[in-house]
Amino acid sequence: MTTPKVRKTQSPTLVFVDEMEIWLTRKSIKNMHLRVKPPDGRIEVSAPLCLPLATIEQFVREKRDWIVVQQRTIASSPRVDAAAASPDEIKQWKAVVAACVPVLIEAWEPLMGVKAGKVVYRNMTSRWGSCQPATGRICINVRLALYPPECLEYVVVHELCHLIERGHGPHFHALMDHFMPDWKTRRAKLR
């Protein structure tokens, strides 16, 4: 019997590379990973436990242009406005989304051969929607009011597809391709 490997992860530490703040997490991994995270463009690096700091710093410097582009994209995204929204603004978003979603569901249900259950609306920070296939309950993020209408339609079709296929595997992607051939373009507008 073999004993399972224990993965070691250290707490993130703040490192400065030139004037950039980098949150560095050392893990028992083989490759380094760089991410720029919304809503504030925080730079995170995951690196192997024994990789020299100089190698990590050089990697970040080489990716500087990419980091700047990502941070600009995040700064111009509606996510920034959403993070600072007042309760009244959130109410307005909910009203817009709640007015549009039933119409979209009504249009797509017969095309897809599905029937949605209860539809709810929430101000969510990390998901655009969710679906409980067993009950047909669909939850839609009210922040979609900040994006082009085709993004809301994409999320509705995505959640309705979950009434046919639970996961996000090849069959799910084939359904999305069939019902909404440009779904990847629409999804990209949400990133």
Short mmCIF file of N, CA and C in Angstrom, two decimals:
data_model
loop_
_atom_site.label_atom_id
_atom_site.label_comp_id
_atom_site.label_asym_id
_atom_site.label_seq_id
_atom_site.Cartn_x
_atom_site.Cartn_y
_atom_site.Cartn_z
N MET A 1 0.84 -1.18 0.00
CA MET A 1 0.00 0.00 0.00
C MET A 1 0.89 1.24 0.00
N THR A 2 0.59 2.17 -0.90
CA THR A 2 1.38 3.40 -0.96
C THR A 2 0.68 4.49 -0.16
N THR A 3 1.49 5.33 0.45
CA THR A 3 0.91 6.44 1.20
C THR A 3 0.72 7.63 0.26
N PRO A 4 -0.38 8.32 0.40
CA PRO A 4 -0.63 9.45 -0.49
C PRO A 4 0.38 10.57 -0.24
N LYS A 5 0.71 11.30 -1.31
CA LYS A 5 1.61 12.44 -1.19
C LYS A 5 0.89 13.56 -0.45
N VAL A 6 1.62 14.20 0.44
CA VAL A 6 1.07 15.35 1.15
C VAL A 6 1.50 16.60 0.39
N ARG A 7 0.54 17.37 -0.04
CA ARG A 7 0.85 18.61 -0.76
C ARG A 7 1.13 19.70 0.25
N LYS A 8 2.25 20.36 0.07
CA LYS A 8 2.62 21.45 0.96
C LYS A 8 2.33 22.77 0.27
N THR A 9 1.71 23.67 1.00
CA THR A 9 1.44 25.01 0.50
C THR A 9 1.76 26.00 1.60
N GLN A 10 2.53 27.01 1.26
CA GLN A 10 2.84 28.06 2.21
C GLN A 10 1.82 29.19 2.07
N SER A 11 1.69 29.98 3.12
CA SER A 11 0.79 31.14 3.05
C SER A 11 1.34 32.15 2.06
N PRO A 12 0.46 32.90 1.39
CA PRO A 12 0.94 33.91 0.45
C PRO A 12 1.78 34.98 1.16
N THR A 13 2.85 35.40 0.50
CA THR A 13 3.68 36.47 1.03
C THR A 13 3.78 37.57 -0.02
N LEU A 14 3.89 38.79 0.46
CA LEU A 14 4.00 39.94 -0.42
C LEU A 14 5.46 40.13 -0.82
N VAL A 15 5.67 40.18 -2.15
CA VAL A 15 7.01 40.37 -2.71
C VAL A 15 6.91 41.54 -3.69
N PHE A 16 7.93 42.40 -3.71
CA PHE A 16 7.94 43.50 -4.67
C PHE A 16 8.91 43.18 -5.78
N VAL A 17 8.41 43.27 -7.02
CA VAL A 17 9.25 43.11 -8.19
C VAL A 17 9.19 44.46 -8.90
N ASP A 18 10.30 45.18 -8.87
CA ASP A 18 10.32 46.58 -9.27
C ASP A 18 9.27 47.28 -8.41
N GLU A 19 8.28 47.94 -8.99
CA GLU A 19 7.26 48.58 -8.15
C GLU A 19 5.97 47.76 -8.06
N MET A 20 5.97 46.56 -8.62
CA MET A 20 4.76 45.72 -8.63
C MET A 20 4.66 44.89 -7.35
N GLU A 21 3.44 44.89 -6.76
CA GLU A 21 3.16 44.03 -5.61
C GLU A 21 2.77 42.66 -6.13
N ILE A 22 3.46 41.64 -5.68
CA ILE A 22 3.19 40.27 -6.09
C ILE A 22 2.87 39.45 -4.85
N TRP A 23 1.75 38.73 -4.88
CA TRP A 23 1.43 37.81 -3.80
C TRP A 23 1.93 36.43 -4.23
N LEU A 24 2.96 35.97 -3.55
CA LEU A 24 3.64 34.73 -3.90
C LEU A 24 3.22 33.61 -2.97
N THR A 25 2.77 32.51 -3.56
CA THR A 25 2.43 31.31 -2.80
C THR A 25 3.32 30.19 -3.29
N ARG A 26 4.04 29.60 -2.39
CA ARG A 26 4.91 28.47 -2.74
C ARG A 26 4.14 27.19 -2.45
N LYS A 27 4.19 26.27 -3.43
CA LYS A 27 3.43 25.02 -3.34
C LYS A 27 4.28 23.87 -3.85
N SER A 28 3.85 22.66 -3.57
CA SER A 28 4.53 21.49 -4.14
C SER A 28 3.93 21.24 -5.53
N ILE A 29 4.36 22.09 -6.47
CA ILE A 29 3.94 22.01 -7.87
C ILE A 29 5.19 22.02 -8.74
N LYS A 30 5.03 21.68 -10.02
CA LYS A 30 6.18 21.63 -10.92
C LYS A 30 6.41 22.93 -11.67
N ASN A 31 5.33 23.64 -12.00
CA ASN A 31 5.43 24.84 -12.83
C ASN A 31 4.93 26.07 -12.09
N MET A 32 5.40 27.22 -12.54
CA MET A 32 4.98 28.49 -11.98
C MET A 32 3.71 28.95 -12.69
N HIS A 33 2.82 29.62 -11.95
CA HIS A 33 1.57 30.14 -12.50
C HIS A 33 1.40 31.59 -12.10
N LEU A 34 0.98 32.41 -13.06
CA LEU A 34 0.77 33.84 -12.84
C LEU A 34 -0.67 34.18 -13.14
N ARG A 35 -1.33 34.92 -12.22
CA ARG A 35 -2.71 35.33 -12.42
C ARG A 35 -2.86 36.80 -12.04
N VAL A 36 -3.73 37.50 -12.74
CA VAL A 36 -4.11 38.86 -12.38
C VAL A 36 -5.59 38.78 -12.05
N LYS A 37 -5.94 39.08 -10.81
CA LYS A 37 -7.28 38.80 -10.30
C LYS A 37 -8.15 40.04 -10.16
N PRO A 38 -9.41 39.92 -10.61
CA PRO A 38 -10.36 40.99 -10.35
C PRO A 38 -10.71 40.98 -8.85
N PRO A 39 -11.26 42.02 -8.30
CA PRO A 39 -11.67 43.24 -8.99
C PRO A 39 -10.58 44.31 -9.04
N ASP A 40 -9.46 44.09 -8.33
CA ASP A 40 -8.46 45.15 -8.21
C ASP A 40 -7.17 44.91 -9.00
N GLY A 41 -7.09 43.82 -9.76
CA GLY A 41 -5.89 43.56 -10.56
C GLY A 41 -4.73 43.01 -9.75
N ARG A 42 -5.03 42.40 -8.64
CA ARG A 42 -4.00 41.82 -7.78
C ARG A 42 -3.20 40.77 -8.56
N ILE A 43 -1.88 40.80 -8.41
CA ILE A 43 -0.99 39.86 -9.11
C ILE A 43 -0.65 38.73 -8.16
N GLU A 44 -0.94 37.49 -8.58
CA GLU A 44 -0.66 36.32 -7.77
C GLU A 44 0.23 35.36 -8.54
N VAL A 45 1.24 34.85 -7.87
CA VAL A 45 2.13 33.86 -8.46
C VAL A 45 2.15 32.64 -7.56
N SER A 46 1.97 31.48 -8.17
CA SER A 46 2.17 30.20 -7.47
C SER A 46 3.46 29.63 -8.04
N ALA A 47 4.37 29.22 -7.14
CA ALA A 47 5.68 28.74 -7.59
C ALA A 47 6.08 27.50 -6.81
N PRO A 48 6.91 26.64 -7.43
CA PRO A 48 7.41 25.48 -6.71
C PRO A 48 8.16 25.89 -5.44
N LEU A 49 8.11 25.03 -4.44
CA LEU A 49 8.70 25.32 -3.14
C LEU A 49 10.17 25.74 -3.21
N CYS A 50 10.96 25.09 -4.05
CA CYS A 50 12.40 25.32 -4.04
C CYS A 50 12.89 26.24 -5.16
N LEU A 51 11.99 26.85 -5.90
CA LEU A 51 12.39 27.73 -7.00
C LEU A 51 12.99 29.02 -6.43
N PRO A 52 14.19 29.41 -6.90
CA PRO A 52 14.81 30.62 -6.37
C PRO A 52 13.96 31.87 -6.63
N LEU A 53 13.98 32.79 -5.67
CA LEU A 53 13.22 34.02 -5.79
C LEU A 53 13.66 34.81 -7.03
N ALA A 54 14.92 34.79 -7.36
CA ALA A 54 15.43 35.52 -8.53
C ALA A 54 14.77 35.01 -9.82
N THR A 55 14.52 33.71 -9.91
CA THR A 55 13.85 33.13 -11.08
C THR A 55 12.40 33.61 -11.16
N ILE A 56 11.74 33.68 -10.02
CA ILE A 56 10.35 34.15 -9.97
C ILE A 56 10.29 35.62 -10.38
N GLU A 57 11.20 36.42 -9.85
CA GLU A 57 11.23 37.85 -10.18
C GLU A 57 11.46 38.07 -11.67
N GLN A 58 12.38 37.29 -12.26
CA GLN A 58 12.65 37.42 -13.69
C GLN A 58 11.41 37.04 -14.52
N PHE A 59 10.73 35.99 -14.10
CA PHE A 59 9.50 35.55 -14.77
C PHE A 59 8.47 36.68 -14.77
N VAL A 60 8.27 37.31 -13.62
CA VAL A 60 7.31 38.41 -13.50
C VAL A 60 7.72 39.58 -14.39
N ARG A 61 9.00 39.92 -14.41
CA ARG A 61 9.48 41.01 -15.27
C ARG A 61 9.20 40.72 -16.74
N GLU A 62 9.42 39.48 -17.15
CA GLU A 62 9.17 39.10 -18.55
C GLU A 62 7.69 39.19 -18.92
N LYS A 63 6.83 39.04 -17.94
CA LYS A 63 5.38 39.07 -18.17
C LYS A 63 4.77 40.44 -17.89
N ARG A 64 5.60 41.44 -17.64
CA ARG A 64 5.15 42.77 -17.25
C ARG A 64 4.11 43.35 -18.23
N ASP A 65 4.37 43.30 -19.54
CA ASP A 65 3.43 43.85 -20.52
C ASP A 65 2.08 43.14 -20.44
N TRP A 66 2.11 41.83 -20.32
CA TRP A 66 0.87 41.06 -20.21
C TRP A 66 0.11 41.45 -18.94
N ILE A 67 0.84 41.62 -17.84
CA ILE A 67 0.22 42.01 -16.57
C ILE A 67 -0.49 43.36 -16.72
N VAL A 68 0.17 44.32 -17.34
CA VAL A 68 -0.39 45.66 -17.52
C VAL A 68 -1.68 45.59 -18.35
N VAL A 69 -1.67 44.80 -19.42
CA VAL A 69 -2.88 44.64 -20.25
C VAL A 69 -4.01 44.05 -19.43
N GLN A 70 -3.71 43.03 -18.65
CA GLN A 70 -4.74 42.39 -17.83
C GLN A 70 -5.31 43.36 -16.80
N GLN A 71 -4.44 44.14 -16.16
CA GLN A 71 -4.90 45.09 -15.16
C GLN A 71 -5.77 46.18 -15.79
N ARG A 72 -5.41 46.64 -16.99
CA ARG A 72 -6.23 47.65 -17.68
C ARG A 72 -7.59 47.07 -18.04
N THR A 73 -7.60 45.83 -18.49
CA THR A 73 -8.86 45.17 -18.85
C THR A 73 -9.76 45.07 -17.62
N ILE A 74 -9.18 44.67 -16.51
CA ILE A 74 -9.96 44.55 -15.27
C ILE A 74 -10.47 45.92 -14.83
N ALA A 75 -9.63 46.93 -14.91
CA ALA A 75 -10.02 48.28 -14.46
C ALA A 75 -11.17 48.85 -15.30
N SER A 76 -11.24 48.46 -16.57
CA SER A 76 -12.31 48.99 -17.44
C SER A 76 -13.55 48.08 -17.46
N SER A 77 -13.50 47.00 -16.73
CA SER A 77 -14.61 46.05 -16.70
C SER A 77 -15.73 46.55 -15.79
N PRO A 78 -16.97 46.20 -16.09
CA PRO A 78 -18.09 46.54 -15.20
C PRO A 78 -17.93 45.94 -13.80
N ARG A 79 -17.05 44.96 -13.64
CA ARG A 79 -16.84 44.36 -12.32
C ARG A 79 -16.42 45.41 -11.29
N VAL A 80 -15.64 46.39 -11.73
CA VAL A 80 -15.18 47.43 -10.81
C VAL A 80 -16.37 48.23 -10.30
N ASP A 81 -17.27 48.62 -11.19
CA ASP A 81 -18.48 49.35 -10.79
C ASP A 81 -19.35 48.48 -9.89
N ALA A 82 -19.44 47.21 -10.22
CA ALA A 82 -20.30 46.30 -9.46
C ALA A 82 -19.82 46.16 -8.02
N ALA A 83 -18.52 46.14 -7.82
CA ALA A 83 -17.98 45.97 -6.48
C ALA A 83 -18.32 47.14 -5.57
N ALA A 84 -18.53 48.32 -6.15
CA ALA A 84 -18.80 49.52 -5.36
C ALA A 84 -20.27 49.96 -5.44
N ALA A 85 -21.14 49.07 -5.86
CA ALA A 85 -22.54 49.43 -6.08
C ALA A 85 -23.30 49.66 -4.79
N SER A 86 -24.24 50.58 -4.86
CA SER A 86 -25.13 50.85 -3.73
C SER A 86 -26.31 49.88 -3.79
N PRO A 87 -27.03 49.73 -2.68
CA PRO A 87 -28.22 48.87 -2.69
C PRO A 87 -29.25 49.31 -3.75
N ASP A 88 -29.37 50.61 -3.99
CA ASP A 88 -30.32 51.09 -5.01
C ASP A 88 -29.89 50.66 -6.41
N GLU A 89 -28.58 50.73 -6.68
CA GLU A 89 -28.09 50.29 -7.99
C GLU A 89 -28.36 48.80 -8.18
N ILE A 90 -28.13 48.01 -7.14
CA ILE A 90 -28.37 46.57 -7.23
C ILE A 90 -29.85 46.29 -7.48
N LYS A 91 -30.74 47.06 -6.85
CA LYS A 91 -32.19 46.93 -7.10
C LYS A 91 -32.52 47.21 -8.56
N GLN A 92 -31.87 48.24 -9.12
CA GLN A 92 -32.11 48.59 -10.53
C GLN A 92 -31.63 47.46 -11.44
N TRP A 93 -30.47 46.89 -11.15
CA TRP A 93 -29.96 45.78 -11.96
C TRP A 93 -30.94 44.61 -11.92
N LYS A 94 -31.43 44.33 -10.70
CA LYS A 94 -32.36 43.21 -10.55
C LYS A 94 -33.62 43.44 -11.37
N ALA A 95 -34.11 44.67 -11.37
CA ALA A 95 -35.32 44.99 -12.14
C ALA A 95 -35.09 44.76 -13.63
N VAL A 96 -33.93 45.18 -14.13
CA VAL A 96 -33.62 45.00 -15.55
C VAL A 96 -33.53 43.52 -15.90
N VAL A 97 -32.75 42.79 -15.11
CA VAL A 97 -32.55 41.36 -15.39
C VAL A 97 -33.86 40.59 -15.24
N ALA A 98 -34.62 40.89 -14.20
CA ALA A 98 -35.90 40.20 -13.97
C ALA A 98 -36.92 40.49 -15.07
N ALA A 99 -36.78 41.62 -15.74
CA ALA A 99 -37.68 41.92 -16.86
C ALA A 99 -37.30 41.15 -18.12
N CYS A 100 -36.02 40.87 -18.28
CA CYS A 100 -35.53 40.23 -19.51
C CYS A 100 -35.51 38.70 -19.46
N VAL A 101 -35.15 38.14 -18.33
CA VAL A 101 -34.94 36.69 -18.24
C VAL A 101 -36.18 35.87 -18.57
N PRO A 102 -37.36 36.19 -18.01
CA PRO A 102 -38.54 35.37 -18.36
C PRO A 102 -38.83 35.33 -19.86
N VAL A 103 -38.60 36.45 -20.54
CA VAL A 103 -38.81 36.50 -22.00
C VAL A 103 -37.82 35.58 -22.70
N LEU A 104 -36.57 35.61 -22.26
CA LEU A 104 -35.55 34.75 -22.86
C LEU A 104 -35.85 33.28 -22.59
N ILE A 105 -36.22 32.96 -21.38
CA ILE A 105 -36.55 31.56 -21.05
C ILE A 105 -37.73 31.08 -21.89
N GLU A 106 -38.73 31.91 -22.00
CA GLU A 106 -39.92 31.55 -22.79
C GLU A 106 -39.56 31.29 -24.26
N ALA A 107 -38.61 32.06 -24.77
CA ALA A 107 -38.19 31.88 -26.17
C ALA A 107 -37.34 30.63 -26.35
N TRP A 108 -36.48 30.33 -25.38
CA TRP A 108 -35.53 29.22 -25.54
C TRP A 108 -36.06 27.85 -25.11
N GLU A 109 -36.98 27.81 -24.16
CA GLU A 109 -37.49 26.51 -23.68
C GLU A 109 -38.00 25.62 -24.82
N PRO A 110 -38.88 26.11 -25.71
CA PRO A 110 -39.37 25.22 -26.77
C PRO A 110 -38.27 24.81 -27.75
N LEU A 111 -37.31 25.70 -27.99
CA LEU A 111 -36.21 25.36 -28.91
C LEU A 111 -35.32 24.27 -28.34
N MET A 112 -35.20 24.25 -27.01
CA MET A 112 -34.30 23.30 -26.35
C MET A 112 -35.03 22.08 -25.80
N GLY A 113 -36.33 22.14 -25.75
CA GLY A 113 -37.10 21.02 -25.22
C GLY A 113 -36.95 20.86 -23.71
N VAL A 114 -36.86 21.98 -23.00
CA VAL A 114 -36.70 21.94 -21.55
C VAL A 114 -37.76 22.82 -20.90
N LYS A 115 -37.89 22.69 -19.59
CA LYS A 115 -38.82 23.53 -18.83
C LYS A 115 -38.12 23.96 -17.54
N ALA A 116 -37.88 25.25 -17.41
CA ALA A 116 -37.25 25.78 -16.20
C ALA A 116 -38.25 25.79 -15.06
N GLY A 117 -37.71 25.68 -13.86
CA GLY A 117 -38.53 25.81 -12.66
C GLY A 117 -38.50 27.25 -12.18
N LYS A 118 -38.38 27.42 -10.90
CA LYS A 118 -38.33 28.75 -10.30
C LYS A 118 -37.06 29.48 -10.75
N VAL A 119 -37.20 30.77 -11.01
CA VAL A 119 -36.05 31.60 -11.38
C VAL A 119 -35.86 32.65 -10.28
N VAL A 120 -34.62 32.74 -9.79
CA VAL A 120 -34.29 33.72 -8.75
C VAL A 120 -33.13 34.59 -9.23
N TYR A 121 -33.00 35.75 -8.61
CA TYR A 121 -32.00 36.72 -9.03
C TYR A 121 -31.17 37.11 -7.81
N ARG A 122 -29.85 37.09 -7.97
CA ARG A 122 -28.95 37.42 -6.87
C ARG A 122 -27.79 38.29 -7.35
N ASN A 123 -27.26 39.07 -6.43
CA ASN A 123 -26.03 39.83 -6.69
C ASN A 123 -24.87 38.94 -6.26
N MET A 124 -24.23 38.28 -7.22
CA MET A 124 -23.17 37.32 -6.92
C MET A 124 -21.82 37.86 -7.41
N THR A 125 -20.76 37.53 -6.69
CA THR A 125 -19.44 38.03 -7.06
C THR A 125 -18.65 37.08 -7.94
N SER A 126 -18.97 35.80 -7.90
CA SER A 126 -18.11 34.84 -8.62
C SER A 126 -18.81 33.96 -9.64
N ARG A 127 -20.12 34.06 -9.77
CA ARG A 127 -20.84 33.22 -10.73
C ARG A 127 -21.84 34.07 -11.50
N TRP A 128 -22.06 33.68 -12.75
CA TRP A 128 -23.05 34.39 -13.56
C TRP A 128 -24.43 33.76 -13.42
N GLY A 129 -24.44 32.49 -13.07
CA GLY A 129 -25.71 31.80 -12.90
C GLY A 129 -25.48 30.44 -12.30
N SER A 130 -26.57 29.78 -11.96
CA SER A 130 -26.49 28.40 -11.48
C SER A 130 -27.81 27.72 -11.80
N CYS A 131 -27.76 26.39 -11.77
CA CYS A 131 -28.96 25.61 -12.09
C CYS A 131 -28.99 24.37 -11.22
N GLN A 132 -30.15 24.05 -10.71
CA GLN A 132 -30.37 22.79 -9.99
C GLN A 132 -31.23 21.91 -10.88
N PRO A 133 -30.58 21.02 -11.65
CA PRO A 133 -31.34 20.20 -12.62
C PRO A 133 -32.49 19.41 -12.01
N ALA A 134 -32.33 18.95 -10.77
CA ALA A 134 -33.39 18.13 -10.15
C ALA A 134 -34.69 18.90 -9.99
N THR A 135 -34.60 20.19 -9.70
CA THR A 135 -35.80 21.00 -9.48
C THR A 135 -36.07 21.97 -10.63
N GLY A 136 -35.08 22.18 -11.48
CA GLY A 136 -35.22 23.15 -12.57
C GLY A 136 -35.00 24.59 -12.13
N ARG A 137 -34.62 24.77 -10.85
CA ARG A 137 -34.40 26.12 -10.31
C ARG A 137 -33.16 26.75 -10.96
N ILE A 138 -33.32 27.98 -11.41
CA ILE A 138 -32.23 28.71 -12.06
C ILE A 138 -32.01 30.01 -11.30
N CYS A 139 -30.74 30.32 -11.06
CA CYS A 139 -30.37 31.56 -10.40
C CYS A 139 -29.54 32.38 -11.39
N ILE A 140 -29.88 33.65 -11.53
CA ILE A 140 -29.20 34.54 -12.47
C ILE A 140 -28.60 35.72 -11.70
N ASN A 141 -27.36 36.06 -12.04
CA ASN A 141 -26.65 37.16 -11.41
C ASN A 141 -27.20 38.50 -11.92
N VAL A 142 -27.59 39.37 -11.01
CA VAL A 142 -28.15 40.67 -11.41
C VAL A 142 -27.09 41.58 -12.03
N ARG A 143 -25.81 41.29 -11.81
CA ARG A 143 -24.74 42.09 -12.40
C ARG A 143 -24.70 41.98 -13.93
N LEU A 144 -25.41 41.03 -14.47
CA LEU A 144 -25.48 40.90 -15.92
C LEU A 144 -26.14 42.12 -16.56
N ALA A 145 -26.83 42.92 -15.77
CA ALA A 145 -27.42 44.16 -16.29
C ALA A 145 -26.35 45.13 -16.77
N LEU A 146 -25.12 44.95 -16.32
CA LEU A 146 -24.02 45.84 -16.68
C LEU A 146 -23.34 45.44 -17.99
N TYR A 147 -23.74 44.31 -18.55
CA TYR A 147 -23.09 43.76 -19.74
C TYR A 147 -24.04 43.82 -20.93
N PRO A 148 -23.52 43.63 -22.14
CA PRO A 148 -24.40 43.63 -23.33
C PRO A 148 -25.49 42.54 -23.21
N PRO A 149 -26.65 42.78 -23.80
CA PRO A 149 -27.78 41.83 -23.70
C PRO A 149 -27.43 40.41 -24.14
N GLU A 150 -26.53 40.26 -25.12
CA GLU A 150 -26.18 38.91 -25.57
C GLU A 150 -25.49 38.09 -24.48
N CYS A 151 -24.90 38.76 -23.50
CA CYS A 151 -24.28 38.04 -22.38
C CYS A 151 -25.34 37.42 -21.48
N LEU A 152 -26.40 38.17 -21.23
CA LEU A 152 -27.52 37.64 -20.43
C LEU A 152 -28.14 36.45 -21.14
N GLU A 153 -28.35 36.57 -22.44
CA GLU A 153 -28.93 35.46 -23.20
C GLU A 153 -28.02 34.24 -23.15
N TYR A 154 -26.70 34.45 -23.24
CA TYR A 154 -25.75 33.33 -23.13
C TYR A 154 -25.92 32.62 -21.80
N VAL A 155 -25.99 33.37 -20.70
CA VAL A 155 -26.10 32.75 -19.37
C VAL A 155 -27.42 31.98 -19.26
N VAL A 156 -28.49 32.53 -19.78
CA VAL A 156 -29.78 31.83 -19.73
C VAL A 156 -29.68 30.50 -20.49
N VAL A 157 -29.14 30.52 -21.70
CA VAL A 157 -29.01 29.28 -22.48
C VAL A 157 -28.08 28.30 -21.78
N HIS A 158 -27.00 28.82 -21.22
CA HIS A 158 -26.06 27.97 -20.47
C HIS A 158 -26.79 27.23 -19.34
N GLU A 159 -27.57 27.97 -18.56
CA GLU A 159 -28.27 27.34 -17.43
C GLU A 159 -29.36 26.39 -17.92
N LEU A 160 -30.05 26.73 -19.00
CA LEU A 160 -31.05 25.81 -19.54
C LEU A 160 -30.40 24.53 -20.06
N CYS A 161 -29.19 24.62 -20.60
CA CYS A 161 -28.47 23.42 -21.05
C CYS A 161 -28.20 22.47 -19.88
N HIS A 162 -28.05 23.03 -18.68
CA HIS A 162 -27.83 22.18 -17.51
C HIS A 162 -29.06 21.35 -17.17
N LEU A 163 -30.21 21.71 -17.69
CA LEU A 163 -31.40 20.88 -17.49
C LEU A 163 -31.31 19.61 -18.34
N ILE A 164 -30.42 19.64 -19.33
CA ILE A 164 -30.18 18.48 -20.19
C ILE A 164 -28.93 17.74 -19.74
N GLU A 165 -27.89 18.48 -19.44
CA GLU A 165 -26.58 17.92 -19.06
C GLU A 165 -26.06 18.65 -17.83
N ARG A 166 -25.83 17.91 -16.75
CA ARG A 166 -25.44 18.53 -15.47
C ARG A 166 -24.07 19.21 -15.51
N GLY A 167 -23.07 18.54 -16.01
CA GLY A 167 -21.70 19.04 -15.94
C GLY A 167 -21.31 19.91 -17.11
N HIS A 168 -20.00 20.18 -17.20
CA HIS A 168 -19.47 21.02 -18.29
C HIS A 168 -18.58 20.22 -19.23
N GLY A 169 -18.89 18.96 -19.42
CA GLY A 169 -18.08 18.09 -20.27
C GLY A 169 -18.37 18.27 -21.75
N PRO A 170 -17.84 17.36 -22.56
CA PRO A 170 -17.99 17.45 -24.03
C PRO A 170 -19.45 17.50 -24.49
N HIS A 171 -20.32 16.74 -23.85
CA HIS A 171 -21.74 16.75 -24.25
C HIS A 171 -22.36 18.12 -23.99
N PHE A 172 -22.02 18.73 -22.86
CA PHE A 172 -22.52 20.07 -22.56
C PHE A 172 -22.05 21.07 -23.61
N HIS A 173 -20.75 21.02 -23.94
CA HIS A 173 -20.22 21.94 -24.96
C HIS A 173 -20.86 21.71 -26.33
N ALA A 174 -21.15 20.46 -26.64
CA ALA A 174 -21.83 20.16 -27.91
C ALA A 174 -23.24 20.76 -27.92
N LEU A 175 -23.92 20.71 -26.79
CA LEU A 175 -25.24 21.33 -26.69
C LEU A 175 -25.16 22.84 -26.90
N MET A 176 -24.17 23.46 -26.24
CA MET A 176 -24.00 24.91 -26.39
C MET A 176 -23.68 25.25 -27.85
N ASP A 177 -22.81 24.47 -28.48
CA ASP A 177 -22.47 24.69 -29.89
C ASP A 177 -23.71 24.59 -30.77
N HIS A 178 -24.56 23.63 -30.45
CA HIS A 178 -25.77 23.41 -31.25
C HIS A 178 -26.76 24.57 -31.09
N PHE A 179 -27.05 24.92 -29.84
CA PHE A 179 -28.09 25.93 -29.59
C PHE A 179 -27.61 27.36 -29.79
N MET A 180 -26.33 27.62 -29.50
CA MET A 180 -25.81 28.98 -29.58
C MET A 180 -24.37 28.92 -30.12
N PRO A 181 -24.21 28.82 -31.43
CA PRO A 181 -22.88 28.64 -32.01
C PRO A 181 -21.85 29.71 -31.63
N ASP A 182 -22.30 30.91 -31.29
CA ASP A 182 -21.34 31.97 -30.91
C ASP A 182 -21.18 32.12 -29.39
N TRP A 183 -21.51 31.09 -28.63
CA TRP A 183 -21.49 31.19 -27.17
C TRP A 183 -20.12 31.55 -26.61
N LYS A 184 -19.04 31.10 -27.23
CA LYS A 184 -17.70 31.41 -26.71
C LYS A 184 -17.39 32.90 -26.84
N THR A 185 -17.85 33.52 -27.90
CA THR A 185 -17.66 34.96 -28.09
C THR A 185 -18.44 35.73 -27.03
N ARG A 186 -19.66 35.29 -26.78
CA ARG A 186 -20.49 35.95 -25.76
C ARG A 186 -19.86 35.77 -24.38
N ARG A 187 -19.41 34.57 -24.07
CA ARG A 187 -18.78 34.30 -22.77
C ARG A 187 -17.54 35.15 -22.57
N ALA A 188 -16.77 35.36 -23.63
CA ALA A 188 -15.53 36.16 -23.52
C ALA A 188 -15.81 37.59 -23.07
N LYS A 189 -16.99 38.12 -23.39
CA LYS A 189 -17.34 39.48 -22.98
C LYS A 189 -17.57 39.59 -21.47
N LEU A 190 -17.75 38.45 -20.82
CA LEU A 190 -17.97 38.44 -19.37
C LEU A 190 -16.67 38.33 -18.57
N ARG A 191 -15.56 38.17 -19.28
CA ARG A 191 -14.29 37.98 -18.56
C ARG A 191 -13.55 39.27 -18.39
#
